[in-house]
Amino acid sequence: MTQKGGGRGRLVADKRYSSSKQPPKASKPTKPRKNARRGGGNGGGGGGGRGKPPRRNGPITGLIIGLARLIWRVIWGVGWRLAMIVALVVGAATLYFYSTLPDYTKLLDGRTRGSVTMLDDQGKVFAWRGETFGGQIDAKNVSPYLRDAVVATEDRRFYHHFGISPRGIASAMAINMREGRGPFDGNGGSTITQQTAKLLCLGVKFDPKKWKNEAAYENDCRSGGLRRKIKEVPYAFALELKYSKDEILSIYLNRAYLGAGARGFEAASERYFGISAANVDPQQAAMLAGLLKAPSYYAPTSSLERSQERAATVLNLMHGQGYLTDRQYLDAKNNPATLSQAAQKRAGGYFADWVMDTIPDFLSRDTTEDVVINTTLDQRIQSAAEDAMKSVYDNKVSKGSKAESAIVVMSADGAVRGMVGGRATKVSGAFNHATMAQRQTGSTFKPFVYATALDLGYTPDSMVDDAPVTVKMPGSPDWSPRNYERSYMGPITLTTALEHSVNVATVRVSEAVGRENVIKVAEGFGFAQDLPNLPSVALGVGESDLLDMTGAYAGILNGGSSVQPYGLTSLTLKGDDQPLFGKPGGIGERVISKKAAQELTYMMRQVVLHGTGRRANIDGYEIAGKTGTTQSARDAWFVGFTSDYVVGVWMGNDDNTPLKGTTGGGLPAEIFHETMKRVLNGEDPKPLPMAHPGDWQVPAQQSQGQSQSAGQAPAQPQRQRRDPSQSILNELLNIFGSN
């Protein structure tokens, strides 16, 4: 074997020799080295004998290299096994979620409660309550500008990833840490698919036993953090497997909340622009897409300027990603989107809140259906009242004043046409001074004292003595009313007493006709309830809210019948043809005769022409009304009417402190004037339904000029004897509903 091996060595040597033509040098036989880089092993020749031997590593270097190789082998061995386990778990979770996903159309409306849409008297939308859903839309059918704006803003690689974007997550983590937050706090780098998974709450349904309300449920569903991100991954994969990209985008477009109670882009487009999401232009699309970042903060109804600035950022993204040409971009940027006329006005917030309070909760705040309510609101009149309030406060109220005001405009049958519940007009959910504030009524109560007298047979020309009087009250100190100006006029007519709001004369009339009768008439008109059976009731010590007071005056205008104020005319479930119910109010029972109501209207007309309500008068129009100021001027009122409308105005401080230099004949009368001037603009004057001098029989006058001393019964007004047959006829007519 050795010779054979040596023979091979010689053969090689011979070849070298023959090629170089030089004889080989004698060499001393050596033992072959282990790990030789060339040549054979044991018994091999010297085939690997050329070149320098490799350099040996030092012991420390060798140790480090060996340790690194060992660590790598461990990491690799564990890593690929762990990756395999994670892949299997994610795959199993993905398949599980995939099996639970329904047809995508069942996921478009994610609300657990319905909405309430309110229409004005012309059938136009003016208010929404709850979460409005405008109807199902499809990513293929919406405006392409809207689709592009959402993708450009929220997920520019939406059509190229499979549910998650590692690059986006890494970028978001870097931003969070750079801004001093945790890596998973703040920006999440979520794709549209992941955001859709959040909107679907990863398939978890609302459970009232687990969450105290829906807000808590949604906050939990949309919470961030590593744990939530891990759960989103398989669910996002399942969405991508189950649905197409357009179907995922459709779910997102329908379920996203966009502020002002709008759920989905269709509802938001109708809410802010009054058009369908299929018809929005680039600037409108940019504004809608911009809301996704912070719906309540960027809502144009909250701050149009802030919303337009956000929309400009979205337009930049759309232009930079090629969705808009240079010309489209410049045009959209130079002509930012604005709110629709109805959205700009935001009219009728107080009115809408009041209507919601008049219907059962299961059809309003807690409804699971979409409800449509037709109302009595006239948006022209509503705007007139709001403009009047602003005009008076801007021009005639001191800048530092905190006095509040309220206005109610009503038809003679109790239909509320406009309502302003406070100085801040474009609000919802605020304290409504027109319906919630129970305040003393002051002299606005006096017409019901005279209504009682007129219904019992007195006439506007009946006499009463305006002189000091003391009324005895069993078990209580005697009471002596005084006039506002601390002077007395002597014998005067009922018309003069009401015209100048004479306190003592009014108390005399009240005591003469019977205090109980006065209370009965006032409560019959719905003016107030639980009125105190005291002599001072004639001066308005009882309490009422402005809505009921205005409704009581509407009873005078309509000829003496009570009204129940109402704002709803019908309530229908969306999609149904027949309403569930109609108006809950309107004209009720007769309280006083038509003759008495018309005579009282004449007397109240004199209040506006010559008395305390002169500031309410409008040249060319017949207006009747009454002022009212409570003790220490804590409340100031004016309520009046034309032939078609009753307007009530209240002013006061929320802390019940006195007003400074304000009476019912002052600012409240001016607010009435400004409101009615706008309401009557362009309308032809109509006469009031009132009697005139000569229409009533003047009774024989009896002097009552002598003052009474304490302890004497108050002097009574002259009564006109009523025709018994006429009274019976009136009663029969009342039974059969005649006015």
XYZ file of C-alpha atoms in Angstrom:
739
model
C 0.000 0.000 0.000
C 2.909 2.310 0.806
C 4.524 1.760 -2.485
C 1.307 2.335 -4.251
C 0.882 5.584 -2.462
C 4.490 6.458 -3.110
C 4.042 5.627 -6.747
C 1.279 8.223 -6.985
C 3.675 10.698 -5.444
C 6.304 9.983 -7.973
C 3.826 10.275 -10.787
C 3.017 13.781 -9.666
C 6.675 14.611 -9.374
C 7.277 13.280 -12.815
C 4.561 15.484 -14.213
C 6.011 18.554 -12.553
C 9.393 17.675 -13.813
C 8.233 17.152 -17.309
C 6.456 20.514 -17.310
C 9.255 22.494 -15.773
C 12.053 20.462 -17.284
C 13.911 20.555 -13.972
C 14.854 17.525 -11.921
C 13.062 17.110 -8.648
C 14.840 17.845 -5.445
C 15.310 15.135 -2.954
C 13.041 15.510 -0.011
C 12.979 14.009 3.392
C 9.902 11.961 3.940
C 7.543 13.617 6.513
C 4.461 12.561 8.389
C 1.327 14.074 6.798
C -0.326 16.926 8.872
C -3.798 16.665 10.050
C -6.294 19.129 8.582
C -4.066 19.770 5.586
C -5.721 22.192 3.229
C -4.862 20.112 0.127
C -3.823 16.606 -0.718
C -4.635 13.247 0.778
C -4.761 12.086 4.308
C -2.827 9.248 5.759
C -0.743 7.611 3.105
C -1.363 10.532 0.800
C 1.420 12.222 -1.013
C 2.494 15.767 -0.676
C -0.273 17.159 -2.849
C -1.156 19.871 -0.269
C 2.315 21.014 0.443
C 2.092 24.446 -1.247
C 1.268 27.803 0.567
C 1.601 29.079 4.152
C -0.025 27.207 7.001
C -3.262 28.862 8.451
C -2.889 31.290 11.335
C -4.079 29.986 14.616
C -6.633 32.011 16.684
C -5.830 32.912 20.233
C -7.669 31.100 23.022
C -9.874 34.122 23.963
C -10.899 34.779 20.378
C -11.674 31.166 19.874
C -13.769 31.122 23.024
C -15.801 34.144 21.887
C -16.372 32.713 18.421
C -17.418 29.406 19.853
C -19.781 31.034 22.313
C -21.346 33.169 19.554
C -21.859 30.070 17.415
C -23.473 28.299 20.333
C -25.820 31.204 21.037
C -26.788 31.441 17.406
C -27.521 27.708 17.283
C -29.719 28.046 20.393
C -31.537 31.114 19.063
C -32.073 29.554 15.715
C -33.201 26.309 17.215
C -35.624 27.960 19.613
C -36.630 30.795 17.259
C -37.849 28.735 14.358
C -39.728 26.458 16.698
C -41.307 29.431 18.514
C -42.142 31.085 15.194
C -43.796 27.879 14.118
C -45.872 27.788 17.309
C -46.874 31.466 16.924
C -47.798 30.875 13.299
C -49.931 27.890 14.290
C -51.661 29.867 17.069
C -52.275 32.884 14.818
C -53.470 30.607 12.069
C -55.845 28.779 14.386
C -57.176 32.068 15.791
C -57.571 33.433 12.283
C -59.554 30.398 11.202
C -61.708 30.635 14.317
C -62.502 34.317 13.734
C -63.075 33.562 10.058
C -65.712 30.997 10.981
C -67.581 33.522 13.139
C -67.776 36.348 10.590
C -71.200 36.833 8.965
C -72.036 38.297 5.594
C -70.514 41.766 5.538
C -73.852 43.512 4.999
C -74.869 42.472 8.529
C -71.945 44.451 9.939
C -72.705 47.789 8.297
C -74.981 49.222 11.011
C -73.197 48.765 14.306
C -75.497 50.784 16.532
C -77.148 49.189 19.533
C -79.592 52.119 19.723
C -81.583 53.973 17.141
C -81.782 57.635 16.267
C -84.350 60.400 16.272
C -84.634 62.701 13.263
C -86.790 65.811 13.604
C -88.504 67.572 10.744
C -89.861 71.125 10.814
C -93.340 72.179 9.707
C -92.135 72.045 6.085
C -90.749 68.521 6.362
C -87.096 69.612 6.445
C -84.589 68.104 8.863
C -83.440 70.492 11.568
C -82.243 68.291 14.420
C -80.939 64.844 15.226
C -80.724 62.986 18.494
C -78.976 59.725 19.288
C -76.591 58.177 16.778
C -77.909 58.866 13.329
C -77.357 56.235 10.643
C -77.878 57.664 7.189
C -78.340 54.295 5.512
C -76.019 51.657 4.111
C -73.387 52.805 1.655
C -70.888 50.847 -0.381
C -67.254 51.699 -1.048
C -67.947 51.302 -4.761
C -70.850 53.744 -4.748
C -69.624 56.594 -2.551
C -67.880 59.576 -4.036
C -64.433 58.474 -5.278
C -63.026 61.575 -3.586
C -64.299 60.295 -0.246
C -62.871 56.828 -0.767
C -59.516 58.266 -1.778
C -59.486 60.734 1.135
C -60.044 57.970 3.686
C -57.344 55.722 2.201
C -54.855 58.587 1.831
C -55.413 59.689 5.420
C -55.754 56.434 7.301
C -53.888 53.734 5.346
C -52.090 54.584 2.117
C -51.031 50.922 1.615
C -54.534 49.576 2.272
C -54.803 47.822 -1.084
C -51.327 46.257 -0.793
C -51.136 44.639 2.657
C -52.851 41.666 4.191
C -54.424 43.313 7.194
C -51.438 44.669 9.114
C -48.542 46.937 8.203
C -45.294 46.185 10.085
C -43.789 49.327 8.630
C -46.680 51.413 9.928
C -46.511 49.848 13.397
C -42.741 50.407 13.611
C -43.144 54.023 12.514
C -45.890 54.608 15.102
C -43.777 53.086 17.870
C -40.888 55.360 16.959
C -43.146 58.423 17.046
C -44.590 57.431 20.426
C -41.176 56.938 22.014
C -39.818 60.122 20.467
C -42.693 62.039 22.077
C -42.054 60.519 25.481
C -44.842 57.931 25.451
C -44.728 54.188 25.646
C -44.242 52.377 22.333
C -47.886 51.305 22.224
C -49.382 54.482 23.675
C -50.705 57.109 21.290
C -50.198 56.396 17.602
C -50.979 52.791 16.816
C -50.061 52.493 13.171
C -53.303 50.630 12.616
C -54.438 49.793 9.127
C -58.010 50.357 8.022
C -58.525 46.625 8.499
C -57.333 46.852 12.107
C -59.506 49.892 12.722
C -62.444 47.951 11.328
C -61.604 45.150 13.754
C -61.819 47.703 16.570
C -65.141 49.006 15.307
C -66.397 45.420 15.367
C -64.939 45.027 18.879
C -63.211 41.865 17.681
C -66.612 40.239 17.429
C -67.504 40.800 21.103
C -71.124 41.847 21.632
C -72.272 44.449 24.137
C -73.087 42.891 27.514
C -74.745 45.205 30.071
C -73.487 42.936 32.854
C -69.880 43.542 31.834
C -70.077 47.197 30.792
C -72.141 49.761 32.660
C -73.083 51.525 29.418
C -72.334 51.589 25.716
C -69.755 54.338 26.095
C -67.706 52.119 28.409
C -68.107 49.242 25.951
C -66.845 51.296 23.010
C -63.944 52.729 25.018
C -62.876 49.234 25.911
C -63.186 48.073 22.306
C -61.018 50.939 21.070
C -58.401 50.854 23.790
C -54.781 50.480 22.706
C -51.851 48.589 24.180
C -49.851 45.512 23.241
C -52.504 43.036 24.308
C -55.108 44.653 22.096
C -52.704 44.792 19.162
C -51.974 41.075 19.490
C -55.685 40.278 19.429
C -56.219 42.486 16.403
C -53.749 40.585 14.229
C -55.652 37.303 13.722
C -58.961 39.157 13.517
C -57.550 41.453 10.836
C -56.246 38.415 8.945
C -59.695 36.837 9.199
C -61.310 39.970 7.793
C -58.900 39.948 4.880
C -59.638 36.266 4.211
C -63.403 36.629 4.512
C -64.041 39.913 2.723
C -62.708 41.833 -0.214
C -60.930 45.140 0.270
C -64.010 47.068 -0.835
C -66.186 45.139 1.611
C -63.820 45.904 4.493
C -63.780 49.559 3.492
C -67.585 49.529 3.271
C -67.854 48.284 6.867
C -65.460 51.002 7.946
C -67.313 53.760 6.078
C -70.622 52.719 7.664
C -69.499 52.198 11.261
C -67.031 55.032 11.880
C -68.242 57.709 14.302
C -67.838 61.215 12.864
C -69.101 63.584 15.552
C -72.430 65.344 16.203
C -74.178 62.014 16.657
C -73.382 60.874 13.093
C -72.529 57.184 12.698
C -71.074 56.507 9.278
C -70.117 58.778 6.406
C -73.614 58.909 4.939
C -75.077 60.283 8.171
C -72.150 62.699 8.567
C -72.457 63.980 5.010
C -76.169 64.621 5.472
C -75.576 66.134 8.909
C -72.878 68.607 7.859
C -73.553 69.251 4.169
C -77.148 68.183 3.578
C -76.142 65.821 0.734
C -75.405 62.128 0.258
C -71.893 60.750 0.650
C -72.102 59.804 -3.015
C -72.091 63.474 -4.021
C -69.380 65.125 -1.905
C -66.639 67.070 -3.652
C -62.903 66.897 -2.783
C -63.012 69.562 -0.060
C -66.081 68.015 1.576
C -64.517 64.563 1.345
C -61.339 65.884 2.966
C -63.323 67.426 5.825
C -65.183 64.179 6.467
C -62.023 62.067 6.342
C -60.296 64.510 8.667
C -62.883 63.806 11.360
C -61.545 60.271 11.826
C -58.605 61.572 13.855
C -60.790 63.161 16.578
C -64.497 63.364 15.638
C -65.766 65.624 18.406
C -62.751 67.950 18.315
C -62.710 68.420 14.535
C -66.492 68.411 13.993
C -67.350 71.483 11.876
C -70.345 72.173 14.112
C -67.879 72.527 16.979
C -65.306 74.653 15.144
C -65.551 75.177 11.404
C -62.129 76.830 11.249
C -60.457 73.912 13.015
C -62.234 71.450 10.745
C -61.129 73.338 7.631
C -57.496 73.336 8.806
C -57.641 69.580 9.283
C -59.234 69.195 5.832
C -56.340 71.133 4.298
C -53.939 68.534 5.720
C -55.984 65.750 4.142
C -55.987 67.549 0.789
C -52.185 67.714 0.944
C -52.057 63.952 1.490
C -54.455 63.303 -1.385
C -52.437 65.507 -3.699
C -49.118 64.016 -2.614
C -50.374 60.481 -3.255
C -51.719 61.329 -6.689
C -55.433 61.284 -5.925
C -55.876 64.936 -6.936
C -54.443 66.810 -9.872
C -52.734 70.129 -9.280
C -55.810 71.973 -10.470
C -58.202 69.952 -8.280
C -55.956 70.413 -5.277
C -55.676 74.193 -5.649
C -59.394 74.592 -6.265
C -60.311 72.533 -3.202
C -57.757 74.267 -0.990
C -58.902 77.747 -2.042
C -62.594 76.890 -1.558
C -62.836 74.972 1.731
C -66.008 73.111 2.621
C -68.662 74.891 4.669
C -71.695 73.690 6.562
C -75.140 73.496 5.032
C -77.556 76.274 5.919
C -79.407 74.042 8.379
C -76.174 72.910 10.018
C -74.918 76.494 10.261
C -78.072 77.657 11.989
C -78.181 74.746 14.379
C -81.633 76.143 15.049
C -84.084 74.659 17.464
C -81.763 72.935 19.927
C -83.899 73.873 22.918
C -87.044 73.005 20.996
C -85.682 69.581 20.023
C -84.676 68.821 23.618
C -88.147 69.799 24.807
C -89.845 67.555 22.234
C -87.631 64.653 23.337
C -88.851 65.232 26.894
C -92.499 65.005 25.828
C -92.305 61.461 24.415
C -91.531 58.151 26.159
C -87.873 57.254 26.586
C -88.255 53.995 24.667
C -89.091 56.083 21.606
C -86.541 58.810 22.241
C -83.352 58.420 24.290
C -83.530 54.640 24.604
C -85.003 53.825 21.229
C -83.653 50.812 19.380
C -85.434 51.934 16.229
C -84.859 54.884 13.947
C -87.615 57.390 14.712
C -88.830 60.288 12.572
C -90.730 63.096 14.313
C -92.700 65.760 12.470
C -92.859 68.947 14.520
C -94.453 72.388 14.601
C -91.147 74.265 14.395
C -90.988 77.075 11.861
C -87.294 77.614 11.138
C -87.926 81.166 9.941
C -89.586 82.055 13.229
C -86.937 80.184 15.194
C -84.196 82.185 13.497
C -86.153 85.392 14.107
C -86.274 84.685 17.843
C -82.581 83.795 18.002
C -81.583 86.905 16.032
C -83.770 89.096 18.241
C -82.169 87.722 21.391
C -78.684 88.349 20.023
C -79.550 91.839 18.796
C -80.863 93.026 22.161
C -77.975 91.530 24.124
C -75.400 92.945 21.715
C -76.845 96.457 21.704
C -78.861 97.049 24.872
C -77.523 94.801 27.630
C -74.389 95.739 29.534
C -71.366 93.652 28.605
C -70.810 92.237 32.057
C -74.421 91.173 32.573
C -75.065 87.518 33.302
C -78.835 87.849 32.992
C -80.503 85.012 31.120
C -83.525 85.201 28.851
C -85.983 82.878 27.148
C -88.435 83.236 24.283
C -91.409 81.123 23.209
C -93.362 81.742 20.006
C -96.691 79.929 19.754
C -99.816 79.770 17.614
C -103.243 80.270 19.169
C -103.855 76.512 19.305
C -100.713 75.855 21.371
C -98.403 74.823 18.500
C -94.897 76.010 19.423
C -93.241 77.670 16.437
C -89.969 78.701 18.042
C -88.174 78.392 21.361
C -85.014 79.944 22.755
C -84.126 78.644 26.190
C -81.157 80.888 26.958
C -78.630 83.424 25.709
C -76.554 80.686 24.085
C -78.775 79.758 21.150
C -76.816 77.110 19.214
C -76.777 74.427 21.874
C -78.358 71.132 22.811
C -78.693 69.529 26.199
C -78.438 72.911 27.961
C -80.694 74.167 30.747
C -83.879 75.374 29.098
C -85.154 78.490 30.852
C -88.354 78.355 28.801
C -89.469 74.989 30.179
C -87.375 74.244 33.260
C -87.275 77.541 35.159
C -90.189 77.959 37.574
C -90.332 81.645 38.464
C -92.801 84.047 40.054
C -94.990 85.584 37.394
C -95.608 89.071 38.756
C -98.085 91.273 36.933
C -98.358 88.906 33.949
C -100.878 87.109 36.164
C -103.218 90.120 36.311
C -105.049 89.463 33.002
C -106.540 86.340 34.580
C -107.969 88.390 37.418
C -109.713 90.609 34.884
C -110.666 87.598 32.745
C -112.577 86.256 35.743
C -114.332 89.569 36.252
C -115.264 89.948 32.592
C -116.601 86.397 32.474
C -118.812 87.221 35.468
C -120.343 90.216 33.708
C -117.995 93.125 34.324
C -116.975 95.226 31.337
C -113.727 97.012 30.478
C -115.379 100.231 31.663
C -116.494 98.899 35.055
C -115.115 101.037 37.864
C -112.822 100.097 40.693
C -111.392 102.273 43.453
C -107.610 102.581 43.447
C -107.213 103.546 47.102
C -105.413 102.033 50.076
C -106.950 98.776 51.242
C -106.244 96.230 53.946
C -107.283 92.609 53.605
C -107.870 90.571 56.741
C -106.498 87.039 56.688
C -107.646 84.702 59.498
C -104.678 83.405 61.442
C -102.261 85.755 59.724
C -101.415 89.448 59.918
C -103.552 91.806 57.882
C -102.157 92.570 54.437
C -102.082 95.994 52.789
C -100.907 95.974 49.151
C -99.199 98.989 47.629
C -98.804 100.295 44.117
C -95.436 100.237 42.375
C -95.239 104.060 42.332
C -96.615 104.420 45.874
C -99.484 106.642 44.625
C -103.191 106.090 44.025
C -105.450 107.066 41.145
C -108.842 106.914 42.793
C -111.831 105.579 40.833
C -110.620 104.078 37.528
C -111.928 101.652 34.916
C -110.758 98.057 34.737
C -109.046 98.968 31.478
C -107.026 101.720 33.143
C -106.173 99.444 36.075
C -104.727 96.809 33.732
C -103.186 99.353 31.365
C -101.055 100.825 34.159
C -100.726 97.574 36.119
C -102.262 99.035 39.288
C -101.701 96.626 42.181
C -104.293 97.813 44.693
C -107.101 98.007 42.142
C -106.279 94.491 40.917
C -106.414 93.095 44.463
C -109.804 94.766 44.956
C -111.120 93.118 41.777
C -109.730 89.718 42.794
C -111.320 89.836 46.224
C -114.607 91.093 44.759
C -115.006 88.301 42.182
C -113.723 85.650 44.535
C -110.129 84.585 44.914
C -111.091 80.938 44.327
C -112.671 81.885 41.002
C -109.517 83.669 39.919
C -107.387 80.643 40.766
C -109.801 78.371 38.928
C -109.650 80.483 35.765
C -105.850 80.779 35.864
C -105.354 77.062 36.352
C -107.960 76.383 33.673
C -105.785 78.263 31.206
C -102.813 76.172 32.325
C -101.001 79.213 33.674
C -99.812 77.577 36.880
C -100.684 74.835 39.324
C -101.053 74.857 43.090
C -101.541 78.599 43.248
C -101.585 79.934 46.835
C -105.040 80.891 48.092
C -103.829 84.252 49.342
C -104.834 87.815 48.470
C -101.381 88.310 46.977
C -102.104 85.667 44.310
C -103.607 88.507 42.242
C -100.150 90.088 42.014
C -98.436 86.963 40.672
C -96.779 85.368 43.707
C -97.405 81.953 42.172
C -94.795 80.313 39.956
C -94.906 79.134 36.369
C -92.555 78.520 33.471
C -92.543 80.593 30.306
C -94.009 77.846 28.134
C -97.125 77.469 30.302
C -97.510 81.233 30.608
C -97.363 81.671 26.839
C -99.880 78.858 26.449
C -102.223 80.592 28.892
C -102.109 83.792 26.842
C -102.781 81.717 23.717
C -106.073 80.810 25.389
C -107.011 84.503 25.459
C -106.120 84.889 21.776
C -108.133 81.855 20.653
C -111.296 83.122 22.309
C -111.158 81.734 25.811
C -110.262 78.040 25.476
C -107.340 76.375 27.200
C -104.452 74.986 25.181
C -101.860 72.342 25.831
C -98.610 73.503 24.198
C -97.192 70.922 21.809
C -94.314 70.583 19.396
C -94.831 67.086 17.976
C -97.385 66.457 15.252
C -96.589 62.808 14.464
C -94.053 60.118 15.321
C -93.186 57.399 12.817
C -90.695 54.551 12.804
C -88.372 54.902 9.840
C -89.658 52.801 6.978
C -93.257 52.698 8.238
C -96.092 54.474 6.480
C -98.404 55.043 9.431
C -97.388 57.132 12.477
C -97.484 55.557 15.914
C -99.301 58.595 17.288
C -100.127 62.196 16.517
C -99.979 65.499 18.340
C -100.471 65.253 22.118
C -101.736 68.823 22.603
C -103.929 71.529 21.138
C -107.083 73.409 22.100
C -108.887 72.063 25.132
C -111.937 73.082 27.163
C -113.429 76.541 27.257
C -112.403 78.565 30.317
C -114.109 81.943 29.749
C -116.634 83.168 27.235
C -115.557 84.379 23.838
C -116.999 87.806 24.667
C -114.901 88.036 27.825
C -111.774 86.989 25.898
C -112.346 89.656 23.237
C -112.949 92.339 25.862
C -109.782 91.316 27.675
C -107.865 91.505 24.394
C -109.036 95.092 23.996
C -107.805 95.932 27.496
C -104.421 94.319 26.792
C -104.190 96.261 23.554
C -104.349 99.468 25.611
C -101.415 98.198 27.701
C -99.255 98.214 24.551
C -100.662 101.459 23.151
C -100.700 103.639 26.274
C -99.524 101.647 29.268
C -96.522 99.742 30.613
C -95.947 97.769 27.397
C -95.397 100.613 24.948
C -91.927 99.406 23.943
C -93.496 96.247 22.506
C -95.634 98.153 20.019
C -94.973 97.899 16.269
C -96.439 100.589 14.046
C -99.061 99.291 11.658
C -99.809 96.094 13.594
C -102.298 95.429 16.379
C -100.522 93.957 19.383
C -101.869 93.156 22.850
C -99.849 92.109 25.876
C -98.896 92.511 29.495
C -95.712 93.316 31.378
C -94.634 91.734 34.630
C -91.975 92.436 37.233
C -91.633 90.424 40.427
C -90.560 91.569 43.875
C -87.118 93.204 43.901
C -87.037 92.794 40.096
C -85.837 89.208 40.276
C -87.910 88.370 37.197
C -89.085 90.486 34.281
C -91.704 89.322 31.778
C -93.552 90.394 28.707
C -96.152 88.221 27.011
C -98.124 89.511 24.046
C -99.777 88.497 20.814
C -100.877 89.491 17.346
C -103.742 87.869 15.487
C -101.574 84.837 14.647
C -98.794 84.446 17.204
C -98.219 84.636 20.943
C -94.717 85.514 22.114
C -93.568 85.116 25.709
C -90.308 86.599 27.012
C -88.686 86.102 30.420
C -85.499 87.602 31.832
C -83.730 86.958 35.124
C -80.569 85.748 36.845
C -79.963 82.062 37.476
C -78.965 82.782 41.062
C -82.249 84.685 41.580
C -80.488 87.951 42.352
C -82.323 91.158 41.311
C -81.957 92.527 37.815
C -80.364 95.946 37.528
C -82.693 98.587 36.149
C -84.858 96.091 34.269
C -88.645 95.724 34.356
C -91.034 93.810 32.160
C -91.728 96.973 30.180
C -88.016 97.367 29.450
C -85.723 94.712 27.933
C -88.324 91.904 27.803
C -90.687 94.205 25.879
C -87.839 95.117 23.536
C -86.964 91.450 22.958
C -90.638 90.888 22.141
C -90.564 93.857 19.767
C -87.444 92.614 17.956
C -88.812 89.085 17.713
C -92.237 90.077 16.433
C -90.766 92.602 14.023
C -88.823 89.806 12.351
C -91.735 87.369 12.470
C -94.143 89.897 10.881
C -91.674 91.047 8.243
C -93.465 90.940 4.897
C -96.833 89.925 6.337
C -99.945 92.024 5.911
C -101.395 93.472 9.138
C -104.399 91.635 10.556
C -106.809 92.920 13.190
C -106.871 91.408 16.643
C -109.985 89.428 17.607
C -111.091 92.021 20.167
C -114.156 93.922 21.225
C -114.372 97.718 20.944
C -116.006 100.435 23.023
C -119.689 100.351 22.263
C -119.690 96.566 21.948
C -120.411 96.276 25.655
C -123.090 97.896 27.801
C -121.579 100.403 30.205
C -123.088 99.933 33.679
C -124.271 102.816 35.803
C -121.249 104.361 37.434
C -120.988 104.525 41.164
C -118.426 106.654 42.889
C -115.943 104.701 44.916
C -113.539 107.482 45.607
C -113.633 107.174 49.384
C -110.740 105.365 50.923
C -111.347 102.496 53.246
C -109.900 102.137 56.667
C -108.263 98.987 57.948
C -110.756 96.310 58.819
C -113.280 97.279 56.177
C -114.117 94.956 53.318
C -112.596 96.041 50.022
C -114.801 98.051 47.727
C -116.163 95.944 44.874
C -116.284 96.917 41.227
C -119.642 97.683 39.685
C -121.097 94.505 38.231
C -123.220 94.312 35.135
C -126.154 91.947 35.551
C -125.914 89.070 33.113
C -128.833 87.850 31.058
C -129.710 84.396 32.492
C -130.985 83.112 29.150
C -127.744 84.208 27.504
C -125.738 82.357 30.183
C -127.703 79.160 29.595
C -127.187 79.506 25.839
C -123.478 79.971 26.354
C -123.321 76.861 28.520
C -125.129 74.830 25.850
C -122.782 76.146 23.206
C -119.830 75.195 25.407
C -121.100 71.635 25.725
C -121.222 71.265 21.955
C -117.793 72.807 21.511
C -118.726 76.185 20.054
C -116.262 79.035 20.418
